[in-house]
PDB file of C-alpha atoms in Angstrom:
ATOM      1  CA  MET A1275      -2.930 -20.171  -0.433  1.00 82.00           C
ATOM      2  CA  ALA A1276      -3.782 -16.569  -1.423  1.00 93.00           C
ATOM      3  CA  ARG A1277      -0.822 -14.353  -2.177  1.00 97.00           C
ATOM      4  CA  VAL A1278      -0.282 -11.490   0.277  1.00 98.00           C
ATOM      5  CA  ALA A1279       0.343  -7.891  -0.872  1.00 98.00           C
ATOM      6  CA  LEU A1280       1.402  -4.906   1.221  1.00 98.00           C
ATOM      7  CA  ILE A1281       0.684  -1.444  -0.180  1.00 98.00           C
ATOM      8  CA  PHE A1282       2.420   1.583   1.292  1.00 96.00           C
ATOM      9  CA  GLY A1283       0.130   4.486   0.343  1.00 94.00           C
ATOM     10  CA  ILE A1284      -3.041   2.433  -0.002  1.00 95.00           C
ATOM     11  CA  SER A1285      -5.366   5.381   0.586  1.00 93.00           C
ATOM     12  CA  GLY A1286      -4.263   7.367  -2.474  1.00 93.00           C
ATOM     13  CA  GLN A1287      -5.568   7.109  -6.038  1.00 95.00           C
ATOM     14  CA  ASP A1288      -3.190   4.387  -7.197  1.00 96.00           C
ATOM     15  CA  GLY A1289      -3.145   2.542  -3.909  1.00 96.00           C
ATOM     16  CA  SER A1290      -6.901   2.204  -3.804  1.00 97.00           C
ATOM     17  CA  TYR A1291      -7.251   1.051  -7.401  1.00 98.00           C
ATOM     18  CA  LEU A1292      -4.380  -1.368  -6.922  1.00 98.00           C
ATOM     19  CA  ALA A1293      -6.009  -2.780  -3.777  1.00 98.00           C
ATOM     20  CA  ARG A1294      -9.194  -3.492  -5.744  1.00 98.00           C
ATOM     21  CA  HIS A1295      -7.224  -4.987  -8.631  1.00 98.00           C
ATOM     22  CA  LEU A1296      -5.388  -7.351  -6.301  1.00 98.00           C
ATOM     23  CA  LEU A1297      -8.532  -8.341  -4.372  1.00 98.00           C
ATOM     24  CA  ASP A1298     -10.180  -9.200  -7.680  1.00 98.00           C
ATOM     25  CA  ARG A1299      -7.204 -11.555  -8.311  1.00 98.00           C
ATOM     26  CA  GLY A1300      -7.660 -13.319  -4.984  1.00 98.00           C
ATOM     27  CA  TYR A1301      -4.928 -11.581  -2.969  1.00 98.00           C
ATOM     28  CA  THR A1302      -5.026 -10.872   0.711  1.00 98.00           C
ATOM     29  CA  VAL A1303      -4.351  -7.116   0.792  1.00 98.00           C
ATOM     30  CA  HIS A1304      -2.731  -5.066   3.565  1.00 98.00           C
ATOM     31  CA  GLY A1305      -2.073  -1.356   3.494  1.00 97.00           C
ATOM     32  CA  THR A1306      -0.564   1.366   5.602  1.00 94.00           C
ATOM     33  CA  SER A1307      -1.471   4.800   6.878  1.00 89.00           C
ATOM     34  CA  ARG A1308       0.336   7.140   9.227  1.00 85.00           C
ATOM     35  CA  ASP A1309      -2.385   6.443  11.803  1.00 85.00           C
ATOM     36  CA  CYS A1310      -4.904   3.842  10.724  1.00 83.00           C
ATOM     37  CA  GLU A1311      -7.101   4.491  13.744  1.00 83.00           C
ATOM     38  CA  ILE A1312      -8.103   7.954  12.526  1.00 84.00           C
ATOM     39  CA  ALA A1313      -7.526   7.733   8.745  1.00 86.00           C
ATOM     40  CA  SER A1314     -10.765   7.833   6.724  1.00 87.00           C
ATOM     41  CA  PHE A1315      -9.617   5.595   3.834  1.00 93.00           C
ATOM     42  CA  ARG A1316     -12.216   7.447   1.793  1.00 93.00           C
ATOM     43  CA  ASN A1317     -11.072   6.143  -1.551  1.00 95.00           C
ATOM     44  CA  LEU A1318     -11.306   2.535  -0.373  1.00 96.00           C
ATOM     45  CA  THR A1319     -14.819   3.258   0.798  1.00 95.00           C
ATOM     46  CA  ILE A1320     -15.748   4.828  -2.551  1.00 94.00           C
ATOM     47  CA  LEU A1321     -14.543   1.671  -4.327  1.00 96.00           C
ATOM     48  CA  GLY A1322     -16.507  -0.496  -1.894  1.00 96.00           C
ATOM     49  CA  ILE A1323     -13.490  -2.421  -0.575  1.00 97.00           C
ATOM     50  CA  ARG A1324     -12.753  -0.869   2.839  1.00 96.00           C
ATOM     51  CA  ASP A1325     -13.921  -3.859   4.804  1.00 96.00           C
ATOM     52  CA  ARG A1326     -11.843  -6.213   2.672  1.00 97.00           C
ATOM     53  CA  VAL A1327      -8.478  -4.552   3.322  1.00 97.00           C
ATOM     54  CA  ASN A1328      -6.300  -4.961   6.411  1.00 97.00           C
ATOM     55  CA  VAL A1329      -4.778  -1.655   7.531  1.00 96.00           C
ATOM     56  CA  HIS A1330      -1.741  -0.899   9.674  1.00 96.00           C
ATOM     57  CA  SER A1331      -0.102   2.206  11.103  1.00 93.00           C
ATOM     58  CA  ALA A1332       3.314   2.922   9.570  1.00 93.00           C
ATOM     59  CA  THR A1333       5.183   5.884   8.199  1.00 90.00           C
ATOM     60  CA  LEU A1334       8.033   5.894   5.697  1.00 91.00           C
ATOM     61  CA  HIS A1335      10.030   8.214   7.967  1.00 90.00           C
ATOM     62  CA  ASP A1336      10.134   5.553  10.677  1.00 93.00           C
ATOM     63  CA  PHE A1337      12.312   2.554   9.824  1.00 95.00           C
ATOM     64  CA  ARG A1338      11.117   0.667  12.866  1.00 96.00           C
ATOM     65  CA  SER A1339       7.436   0.915  11.881  1.00 95.00           C
ATOM     66  CA  ILE A1340       8.235  -0.363   8.366  1.00 96.00           C
ATOM     67  CA  VAL A1341      10.146  -3.346   9.796  1.00 97.00           C
ATOM     68  CA  GLN A1342       7.239  -4.133  12.144  1.00 97.00           C
ATOM     69  CA  VAL A1343       4.571  -4.110   9.459  1.00 97.00           C
ATOM     70  CA  ILE A1344       6.578  -6.172   7.004  1.00 98.00           C
ATOM     71  CA  ARG A1345       7.427  -8.677   9.726  1.00 97.00           C
ATOM     72  CA  ALA A1346       3.777  -8.949  10.746  1.00 97.00           C
ATOM     73  CA  VAL A1347       2.280  -9.169   7.254  1.00 97.00           C
ATOM     74  CA  LYS A1348       4.898 -11.409   5.632  1.00 97.00           C
ATOM     75  CA  PRO A1349       4.009 -10.136   2.156  1.00 98.00           C
ATOM     76  CA  ASP A1350       4.763 -11.805  -1.138  1.00 98.00           C
ATOM     77  CA  GLU A1351       4.616  -8.442  -2.897  1.00 98.00           C
ATOM     78  CA  ILE A1352       5.290  -4.917  -1.621  1.00 98.00           C
ATOM     79  CA  TYR A1353       4.154  -1.783  -3.458  1.00 98.00           C
ATOM     80  CA  ASN A1354       5.614   1.591  -2.573  1.00 97.00           C
ATOM     81  CA  LEU A1355       2.983   4.160  -3.628  1.00 95.00           C
ATOM     82  CA  SER A1356       3.442   6.485  -0.670  1.00 85.00           C
ATOM     83  CA  ALA A1357       5.161   9.914  -0.073  1.00 69.00           C
ATOM     84  CA  GLN A1358       4.478  13.484  -1.173  1.00 70.00           C
ATOM     85  CA  SER A1359       2.933  13.361  -4.679  1.00 69.00           C
ATOM     86  CA  ALA A1360       2.332  16.928  -5.830  1.00 75.00           C
ATOM     87  CA  VAL A1361       4.904  18.442  -8.165  1.00 78.00           C
ATOM     88  CA  GLY A1362       3.823  22.053  -7.451  1.00 75.00           C
ATOM     89  CA  LEU A1363       3.985  21.539  -3.675  1.00 77.00           C
ATOM     90  CA  SER A1364       7.522  20.173  -3.972  1.00 71.00           C
ATOM     91  CA  PHE A1365       8.804  23.649  -4.821  1.00 79.00           C
ATOM     92  CA  GLU A1366       7.314  24.905  -1.539  1.00 84.00           C
ATOM     93  CA  GLN A1367       8.358  21.845   0.520  1.00 82.00           C
ATOM     94  CA  PRO A1368      11.508  20.462  -1.144  1.00 84.00           C
ATOM     95  CA  VAL A1369      12.983  18.984   2.069  1.00 86.00           C
ATOM     96  CA  GLU A1370       9.798  17.064   2.962  1.00 86.00           C
ATOM     97  CA  THR A1371       9.410  15.936  -0.645  1.00 88.00           C
ATOM     98  CA  ILE A1372      12.953  14.599  -1.002  1.00 87.00           C
ATOM     99  CA  ASP A1373      12.938  13.048   2.463  1.00 88.00           C
ATOM    100  CA  SER A1374       9.600  11.230   2.041  1.00 87.00           C
ATOM    101  CA  ILE A1375      10.369   9.981  -1.448  1.00 92.00           C
ATOM    102  CA  LEU A1376      14.045   9.141  -1.280  1.00 92.00           C
ATOM    103  CA  ASN A1377      14.552   8.168   2.361  1.00 93.00           C
ATOM    104  CA  GLY A1378      11.131   6.521   2.495  1.00 93.00           C
ATOM    105  CA  THR A1379      12.032   4.273  -0.440  1.00 96.00           C
ATOM    106  CA  LEU A1380      15.432   3.543   1.115  1.00 96.00           C
ATOM    107  CA  ASN A1381      13.762   2.562   4.419  1.00 96.00           C
ATOM    108  CA  ILE A1382      11.535  -0.031   2.697  1.00 97.00           C
ATOM    109  CA  LEU A1383      14.397  -1.481   0.625  1.00 98.00           C
ATOM    110  CA  GLU A1384      16.639  -1.699   3.715  1.00 97.00           C
ATOM    111  CA  ALA A1385      13.863  -3.279   5.760  1.00 97.00           C
ATOM    112  CA  VAL A1386      13.396  -5.961   3.119  1.00 97.00           C
ATOM    113  CA  ARG A1387      17.119  -6.607   3.055  1.00 97.00           C
ATOM    114  CA  PHE A1388      17.420  -6.514   6.875  1.00 95.00           C
ATOM    115  CA  LEU A1389      14.589  -8.974   7.409  1.00 97.00           C
ATOM    116  CA  GLY A1390      15.648 -11.230   4.549  1.00 95.00           C
ATOM    117  CA  VAL A1391      12.051 -11.595   3.333  1.00 93.00           C
ATOM    118  CA  ASP A1392      11.445 -13.143  -0.071  1.00 94.00           C
ATOM    119  CA  ALA A1393       9.121 -10.334  -1.279  1.00 97.00           C
ATOM    120  CA  ARG A1394       9.000  -8.695  -4.668  1.00 98.00           C
ATOM    121  CA  PHE A1395       9.138  -4.906  -4.506  1.00 98.00           C
ATOM    122  CA  TYR A1396       7.471  -2.375  -6.759  1.00 98.00           C
ATOM    123  CA  HIS A1397       8.471   1.280  -6.626  1.00 97.00           C
ATOM    124  CA  ALA A1398       6.360   4.096  -8.113  1.00 96.00           C
ATOM    125  CA  SER A1399       8.861   6.069 -10.218  1.00 96.00           C
ATOM    126  CA  SER A1400       7.688   9.028 -12.296  1.00 95.00           C
ATOM    127  CA  SER A1401       7.812  10.604 -15.777  1.00 95.00           C
ATOM    128  CA  GLU A1402       8.807  13.785 -13.985  1.00 93.00           C
ATOM    129  CA  SER A1403      12.317  12.316 -13.852  1.00 96.00           C
ATOM    130  CA  PHE A1404      12.678  12.783 -17.608  1.00 96.00           C
ATOM    131  CA  GLY A1405      11.896  16.473 -17.644  1.00 95.00           C
ATOM    132  CA  ASN A1406      11.074  17.660 -21.163  1.00 94.00           C
ATOM    133  CA  THR A1407      10.818  14.909 -23.776  1.00 94.00           C
ATOM    134  CA  LEU A1408      11.440  17.279 -26.685  1.00 82.00           C
ATOM    135  CA  ASP A1409      13.014  15.027 -29.308  1.00 80.00           C
ATOM    136  CA  GLU A1410      11.144  11.757 -28.995  1.00 92.00           C
ATOM    137  CA  PRO A1411       8.993   9.862 -26.453  1.00 97.00           C
ATOM    138  CA  ALA A1412      10.944   8.774 -23.408  1.00 97.00           C
ATOM    139  CA  SER A1413      11.893   5.132 -23.018  1.00 98.00           C
ATOM    140  CA  GLU A1414      13.601   3.156 -20.258  1.00 97.00           C
ATOM    141  CA  THR A1415      17.000   4.291 -21.635  1.00 96.00           C
ATOM    142  CA  THR A1416      16.236   8.014 -21.842  1.00 96.00           C
ATOM    143  CA  ALA A1417      18.390  10.180 -19.537  1.00 96.00           C
ATOM    144  CA  PHE A1418      16.809  11.802 -16.484  1.00 96.00           C
ATOM    145  CA  ARG A1419      16.654  15.605 -16.529  1.00 95.00           C
ATOM    146  CA  PRO A1420      14.173  16.494 -13.745  1.00 92.00           C
ATOM    147  CA  CYS A1421      12.745  20.031 -13.484  1.00 89.00           C
ATOM    148  CA  SER A1422      11.405  19.972  -9.924  1.00 89.00           C
ATOM    149  CA  PRO A1423      12.371  18.790  -6.399  1.00 88.00           C
ATOM    150  CA  TYR A1424       9.767  16.078  -6.882  1.00 92.00           C
ATOM    151  CA  GLY A1425      11.462  14.931 -10.085  1.00 92.00           C
ATOM    152  CA  VAL A1426      14.858  15.034  -8.456  1.00 92.00           C
ATOM    153  CA  ALA A1427      13.640  12.899  -5.571  1.00 93.00           C
ATOM    154  CA  LYS A1428      11.969  10.378  -7.869  1.00 94.00           C
ATOM    155  CA  SER A1429      15.112  10.136  -9.971  1.00 96.00           C
ATOM    156  CA  ALA A1430      17.293   9.429  -6.921  1.00 96.00           C
ATOM    157  CA  ALA A1431      14.811   6.835  -5.549  1.00 96.00           C
ATOM    158  CA  HIS A1432      14.653   5.163  -8.978  1.00 97.00           C
ATOM    159  CA  TRP A1433      18.435   4.603  -8.983  1.00 97.00           C
ATOM    160  CA  MET A1434      18.331   3.522  -5.336  1.00 97.00           C
ATOM    161  CA  VAL A1435      15.936   0.732  -6.322  1.00 98.00           C
ATOM    162  CA  ALA A1436      18.200  -0.273  -9.224  1.00 98.00           C
ATOM    163  CA  ASN A1437      21.199  -0.280  -6.876  1.00 98.00           C
ATOM    164  CA  TYR A1438      19.507  -2.619  -4.396  1.00 98.00           C
ATOM    165  CA  ARG A1439      18.485  -4.899  -7.282  1.00 98.00           C
ATOM    166  CA  GLN A1440      22.042  -5.109  -8.581  1.00 97.00           C
ATOM    167  CA  ALA A1441      24.010  -5.030  -5.302  1.00 97.00           C
ATOM    168  CA  TYR A1442      21.835  -7.157  -3.079  1.00 97.00           C
ATOM    169  CA  GLY A1443      19.874  -9.298  -5.531  1.00 97.00           C
ATOM    170  CA  LEU A1444      16.468  -8.023  -4.431  1.00 98.00           C
ATOM    171  CA  TYR A1445      13.516  -8.457  -6.779  1.00 98.00           C
ATOM    172  CA  ALA A1446      12.989  -4.711  -7.049  1.00 98.00           C
ATOM    173  CA  CYS A1447      11.632  -2.738 -10.019  1.00 97.00           C
ATOM    174  CA  SER A1448      10.292   0.689 -10.892  1.00 98.00           C
ATOM    175  CA  GLY A1449       7.319   1.665 -12.951  1.00 98.00           C
ATOM    176  CA  ILE A1450       7.984   5.001 -14.714  1.00 98.00           C
ATOM    177  CA  LEU A1451       4.376   6.106 -14.963  1.00 97.00           C
ATOM    178  CA  PHE A1452       3.280   9.078 -17.016  1.00 97.00           C
ATOM    179  CA  ASN A1453       0.233  11.121 -15.981  1.00 95.00           C
ATOM    180  CA  HIS A1454      -2.761   8.952 -15.127  1.00 96.00           C
ATOM    181  CA  GLU A1455      -6.120  10.278 -13.930  1.00 96.00           C
ATOM    182  CA  SER A1456      -9.282   9.071 -12.298  1.00 96.00           C
ATOM    183  CA  PRO A1457     -12.233  10.371 -10.226  1.00 94.00           C
ATOM    184  CA  LEU A1458     -10.096   9.702  -7.117  1.00 94.00           C
ATOM    185  CA  ARG A1459      -7.629  12.433  -7.962  1.00 89.00           C
ATOM    186  CA  PRO A1460      -7.379  15.089  -5.193  1.00 87.00           C
ATOM    187  CA  ALA A1461      -8.996  18.454  -5.981  1.00 85.00           C
ATOM    188  CA  ARG A1462      -5.586  20.183  -6.105  1.00 85.00           C
ATOM    189  CA  PHE A1463      -4.654  18.420  -9.351  1.00 89.00           C
ATOM    190  CA  VAL A1464      -5.316  20.460 -12.444  1.00 92.00           C
ATOM    191  CA  THR A1465      -7.359  17.837 -14.246  1.00 94.00           C
ATOM    192  CA  ARG A1466      -9.860  17.647 -11.394  1.00 94.00           C
ATOM    193  CA  LYS A1467      -9.885  21.453 -11.159  1.00 95.00           C
ATOM    194  CA  ILE A1468     -10.740  21.728 -14.862  1.00 97.00           C
ATOM    195  CA  VAL A1469     -13.545  19.175 -14.673  1.00 97.00           C
ATOM    196  CA  ARG A1470     -15.042  20.794 -11.582  1.00 96.00           C
ATOM    197  CA  GLY A1471     -14.730  24.222 -13.161  1.00 96.00           C
ATOM    198  CA  ALA A1472     -16.466  23.190 -16.342  1.00 97.00           C
ATOM    199  CA  ILE A1473     -19.368  21.719 -14.362  1.00 96.00           C
ATOM    200  CA  ALA A1474     -19.641  24.807 -12.151  1.00 96.00           C
ATOM    201  CA  VAL A1475     -19.756  27.051 -15.222  1.00 97.00           C
ATOM    202  CA  ALA A1476     -22.348  24.838 -16.913  1.00 97.00           C
ATOM    203  CA  GLN A1477     -24.527  24.946 -13.811  1.00 95.00           C
ATOM    204  CA  GLY A1478     -24.166  28.700 -13.426  1.00 95.00           C
ATOM    205  CA  ARG A1479     -22.217  28.529 -10.151  1.00 95.00           C
ATOM    206  CA  LEU A1480     -19.052  29.978 -11.668  1.00 95.00           C
ATOM    207  CA  LYS A1481     -18.389  32.627 -14.265  1.00 94.00           C
ATOM    208  CA  THR A1482     -14.659  32.301 -14.852  1.00 94.00           C
ATOM    209  CA  LEU A1483     -12.120  29.574 -14.250  1.00 95.00           C
ATOM    210  CA  GLU A1484      -8.533  30.674 -13.754  1.00 93.00           C
ATOM    211  CA  LEU A1485      -5.777  28.310 -14.924  1.00 93.00           C
ATOM    212  CA  GLY A1486      -2.064  28.506 -15.527  1.00 89.00           C
ATOM    213  CA  ASN A1487      -0.114  27.700 -18.734  1.00 90.00           C
ATOM    214  CA  LEU A1488      -2.384  25.784 -21.096  1.00 94.00           C
ATOM    215  CA  ALA A1489       0.380  25.146 -23.648  1.00 92.00           C
ATOM    216  CA  VAL A1490       2.069  22.456 -21.566  1.00 93.00           C
ATOM    217  CA  ALA A1491       1.518  18.993 -23.075  1.00 95.00           C
ATOM    218  CA  ARG A1492       1.185  15.697 -21.298  1.00 96.00           C
ATOM    219  CA  ASP A1493       0.656  11.943 -21.902  1.00 97.00           C
ATOM    220  CA  TRP A1494      -2.581  11.186 -20.032  1.00 97.00           C
ATOM    221  CA  GLY A1495      -3.896   7.701 -19.188  1.00 97.00           C
ATOM    222  CA  TRP A1496      -6.522   6.018 -17.051  1.00 97.00           C
ATOM    223  CA  ALA A1497      -5.300   5.115 -13.546  1.00 97.00           C
ATOM    224  CA  PRO A1498      -7.224   1.795 -13.145  1.00 97.00           C
ATOM    225  CA  GLU A1499      -5.372   0.485 -16.221  1.00 98.00           C
ATOM    226  CA  TYR A1500      -1.971   1.657 -14.928  1.00 98.00           C
ATOM    227  CA  VAL A1501      -2.203  -0.328 -11.677  1.00 98.00           C
ATOM    228  CA  ASP A1502      -2.591  -3.461 -13.782  1.00 98.00           C
ATOM    229  CA  ALA A1503       0.824  -2.661 -15.238  1.00 98.00           C
ATOM    230  CA  MET A1504       2.272  -2.430 -11.721  1.00 98.00           C
ATOM    231  CA  TRP A1505       0.992  -5.934 -10.917  1.00 98.00           C
ATOM    232  CA  ARG A1506       2.284  -7.347 -14.185  1.00 98.00           C
ATOM    233  CA  MET A1507       5.801  -6.053 -13.407  1.00 98.00           C
ATOM    234  CA  LEU A1508       5.981  -8.244 -10.304  1.00 98.00           C
ATOM    235  CA  GLN A1509       4.880 -11.364 -12.215  1.00 98.00           C
ATOM    236  CA  GLN A1510       7.985 -11.407 -14.462  1.00 98.00           C
ATOM    237  CA  ASP A1511      10.731 -13.979 -13.974  1.00 97.00           C
ATOM    238  CA  GLU A1512      13.327 -11.252 -13.628  1.00 97.00           C
ATOM    239  CA  PRO A1513      12.832  -7.676 -12.236  1.00 98.00           C
ATOM    240  CA  ASP A1514      13.095  -4.750 -14.641  1.00 97.00           C
ATOM    241  CA  ASP A1515      11.891  -1.167 -15.025  1.00 98.00           C
ATOM    242  CA  PHE A1516       9.118  -0.156 -17.425  1.00 98.00           C
ATOM    243  CA  VAL A1517       7.686   3.065 -18.875  1.00 98.00           C
ATOM    244  CA  ILE A1518       3.916   3.060 -18.586  1.00 98.00           C
ATOM    245  CA  ALA A1519       2.229   5.544 -20.877  1.00 98.00           C
ATOM    246  CA  THR A1520      -0.236   5.917 -23.766  1.00 98.00           C
ATOM    247  CA  GLY A1521       2.467   7.139 -26.189  1.00 97.00           C
ATOM    248  CA  ARG A1522       0.269  10.109 -27.158  1.00 97.00           C
ATOM    249  CA  MET A1523       0.690  13.718 -26.037  1.00 96.00           C
ATOM    250  CA  HIS A1524      -1.924  16.480 -25.828  1.00 96.00           C
ATOM    251  CA  PRO A1525      -1.670  20.160 -24.732  1.00 96.00           C
ATOM    252  CA  LEU A1526      -3.577  21.029 -21.597  1.00 96.00           C
ATOM    253  CA  GLU A1527      -5.681  23.308 -23.784  1.00 97.00           C
ATOM    254  CA  ASP A1528      -7.164  20.202 -25.456  1.00 97.00           C
ATOM    255  CA  PHE A1529      -8.143  18.828 -22.051  1.00 97.00           C
ATOM    256  CA  VAL A1530      -9.867  22.110 -21.194  1.00 98.00           C
ATOM    257  CA  ARG A1531     -11.611  22.302 -24.571  1.00 97.00           C
ATOM    258  CA  LEU A1532     -13.047  18.776 -24.297  1.00 98.00           C
ATOM    259  CA  ALA A1533     -14.234  19.304 -20.709  1.00 97.00           C
ATOM    260  CA  PHE A1534     -16.193  22.428 -21.611  1.00 98.00           C
ATOM    261  CA  ALA A1535     -17.379  20.964 -24.919  1.00 97.00           C
ATOM    262  CA  HIS A1536     -19.061  18.187 -22.898  1.00 96.00           C
ATOM    263  CA  PHE A1537     -21.588  20.876 -21.940  1.00 97.00           C
ATOM    264  CA  GLY A1538     -21.695  22.588 -25.332  1.00 97.00           C
ATOM    265  CA  LEU A1539     -19.522  25.449 -24.035  1.00 97.00           C
ATOM    266  CA  ASP A1540     -16.619  27.272 -25.701  1.00 97.00           C
ATOM    267  CA  TRP A1541     -13.840  27.230 -23.111  1.00 97.00           C
ATOM    268  CA  ARG A1542     -12.370  30.524 -24.450  1.00 96.00           C
ATOM    269  CA  GLU A1543     -15.408  32.370 -23.116  1.00 96.00           C
ATOM    270  CA  HIS A1544     -14.931  31.070 -19.538  1.00 96.00           C
ATOM    271  CA  VAL A1545     -11.223  30.436 -18.885  1.00 96.00           C
ATOM    272  CA  VAL A1546      -8.545  32.983 -18.112  1.00 94.00           C
ATOM    273  CA  GLN A1547      -4.817  32.236 -17.797  1.00 87.00           C
ATOM    274  CA  GLY A1548      -3.040  33.721 -14.819  1.00 78.00           C
ATOM    275  CA  THR A1549       0.404  33.562 -13.247  1.00 69.00           C
ATOM    276  CA  ALA A1550      -0.659  32.431  -9.775  1.00 64.00           C
ATOM    277  CA  HIS A1551      -0.630  28.763 -10.734  1.00 62.00           C
ATOM    278  CA  ARG A1552       2.769  28.802 -12.585  1.00 68.00           C
ATOM    279  CA  ARG A1553       5.751  26.958 -11.143  1.00 71.00           C
ATOM    280  CA  PRO A1554       9.336  28.207 -10.964  1.00 70.00           C
ATOM    281  CA  MET A1555      10.150  25.540 -13.586  1.00 70.00           C
ATOM    282  CA  ASP A1556       7.780  23.371 -15.581  1.00 80.00           C
ATOM    283  CA  ILE A1557       7.859  20.593 -18.145  1.00 89.00           C
ATOM    284  CA  HIS A1558       6.575  21.798 -21.470  1.00 91.00           C
ATOM    285  CA  CYS A1559       6.373  18.411 -23.315  1.00 94.00           C
ATOM    286  CA  SER A1560       6.060  14.979 -21.697  1.00 96.00           C
ATOM    287  CA  VAL A1561       5.251  11.754 -23.589  1.00 97.00           C
ATOM    288  CA  GLY A1562       6.359   8.159 -23.036  1.00 98.00           C
ATOM    289  CA  ASN A1563       7.216   5.208 -25.201  1.00 98.00           C
ATOM    290  CA  PRO A1564       5.438   2.122 -23.783  1.00 98.00           C
ATOM    291  CA  ALA A1565       6.860  -0.337 -26.341  1.00 98.00           C
ATOM    292  CA  ARG A1566       8.729  -2.476 -23.755  1.00 98.00           C
ATOM    293  CA  ALA A1567       5.654  -2.776 -21.558  1.00 98.00           C
ATOM    294  CA  GLU A1568       3.547  -3.922 -24.501  1.00 98.00           C
ATOM    295  CA  ALA A1569       6.186  -6.419 -25.711  1.00 98.00           C
ATOM    296  CA  ARG A1570       7.122  -7.933 -22.364  1.00 98.00           C
ATOM    297  CA  LEU A1571       4.190  -7.302 -20.044  1.00 98.00           C
ATOM    298  CA  GLY A1572       1.405  -7.567 -22.605  1.00 98.00           C
ATOM    299  CA  TRP A1573       0.142  -4.213 -21.376  1.00 98.00           C
ATOM    300  CA  LYS A1574      -1.239  -1.424 -23.532  1.00 98.00           C
ATOM    301  CA  ALA A1575      -3.305   1.646 -22.587  1.00 98.00           C
ATOM    302  CA  GLU A1576      -6.859   1.287 -23.772  1.00 97.00           C
ATOM    303  CA  THR A1577      -8.303   4.603 -22.576  1.00 97.00           C
ATOM    304  CA  LEU A1578      -6.943   7.622 -24.407  1.00 96.00           C
ATOM    305  CA  MET A1579      -7.288  11.290 -23.495  1.00 95.00           C
ATOM    306  CA  PRO A1580     -10.592  12.189 -25.240  1.00 93.00           C
ATOM    307  CA  ASP A1581     -12.424   9.280 -23.617  1.00 96.00           C
ATOM    308  CA  LEU A1582     -10.618   9.974 -20.341  1.00 96.00           C
ATOM    309  CA  VAL A1583     -12.086  13.482 -20.115  1.00 97.00           C
ATOM    310  CA  GLY A1584     -15.613  12.177 -20.710  1.00 96.00           C
ATOM    311  CA  ARG A1585     -15.202   9.582 -17.955  1.00 96.00           C
ATOM    312  CA  LEU A1586     -13.939  12.177 -15.492  1.00 97.00           C
ATOM    313  CA  VAL A1587     -16.825  14.544 -16.237  1.00 97.00           C
ATOM    314  CA  GLU A1588     -19.466  11.849 -15.843  1.00 96.00           C
ATOM    315  CA  ALA A1589     -17.917  10.602 -12.610  1.00 94.00           C
ATOM    316  CA  GLU A1590     -17.861  14.118 -11.191  1.00 93.00           C
ATOM    317  CA  LEU A1591     -21.470  14.728 -12.186  1.00 94.00           C
ATOM    318  CA  ALA A1592     -22.444  11.555 -10.268  1.00 90.00           C
ATOM    319  CA  LEU A1593     -21.111  13.122  -7.024  1.00 80.00           C
ATOM    320  CA  PRO A1594     -23.207  15.449  -4.853  1.00 69.00           C
ATOM    321  CA  GLN A1595     -22.597  18.996  -6.185  1.00 62.00           C
ATOM    322  CA  PRO A1596     -22.038  21.971  -3.853  1.00 59.00           C
TER     323      PRO A1596
END
């Protein structure tokens, strides 16, 4: 019989790509939304899989709704990709961020324990937990030093998952994913803003693009590859946590330069740096060490940052322009 997967947060970037990945492997896929009757599930439609996914109404704030959907679906695998996902927004909404990430994760773990279901659980941890990786790329043993309410919440949820694994014997693991992009990124994310800005300048619709600090450096990967790592984690004999990254770091300025160079433009003639987009605290350097994932999962990032930018630009150009 086909394995059954339940994805909390199926309508987001990672949830949609994961749903497609699991469908391609013969899974029956279920996903949740706060109100599935009115949710658009736009990303699932873009990927052409909306009619192949079963959707349910559930919210991570409501323990009862989580119990109900798990009881109804009887999943073999549960993926927690839900909750507030914007680092910048977490400074403006710290209570909502911490509540949705930490308490939401706790509600799923406790529902699994309460129901006694034999389901494997994947939790979306985050590189934001590490803060600045100044000395060397972060591995699974690197200490957490978060620099935002989002990072604090993800750190606490990470250890909650580890606690349930150790104390209750749940098959529960966390993927500590570094930045990963795709055409499904919301417009508020800086990578999508840069790509859209470069296109608008090239087409004469925009003269100047305002951005924040371009000196920050990140480890960028391709989201469709990263969901494969999530699936691989739940196929191991024993649960464990893994860093998922390319192992290479680039300043944001390089991302901007490549996006504008795609159109033969010099970014320095079209980009200004302002203070409006700066956060109270920010991570200056962030890079991961994916050695464990390669050795034990057989996973390695194939798409690196220069190719990533080209893919994002081409995908954006294929969309109807304003």
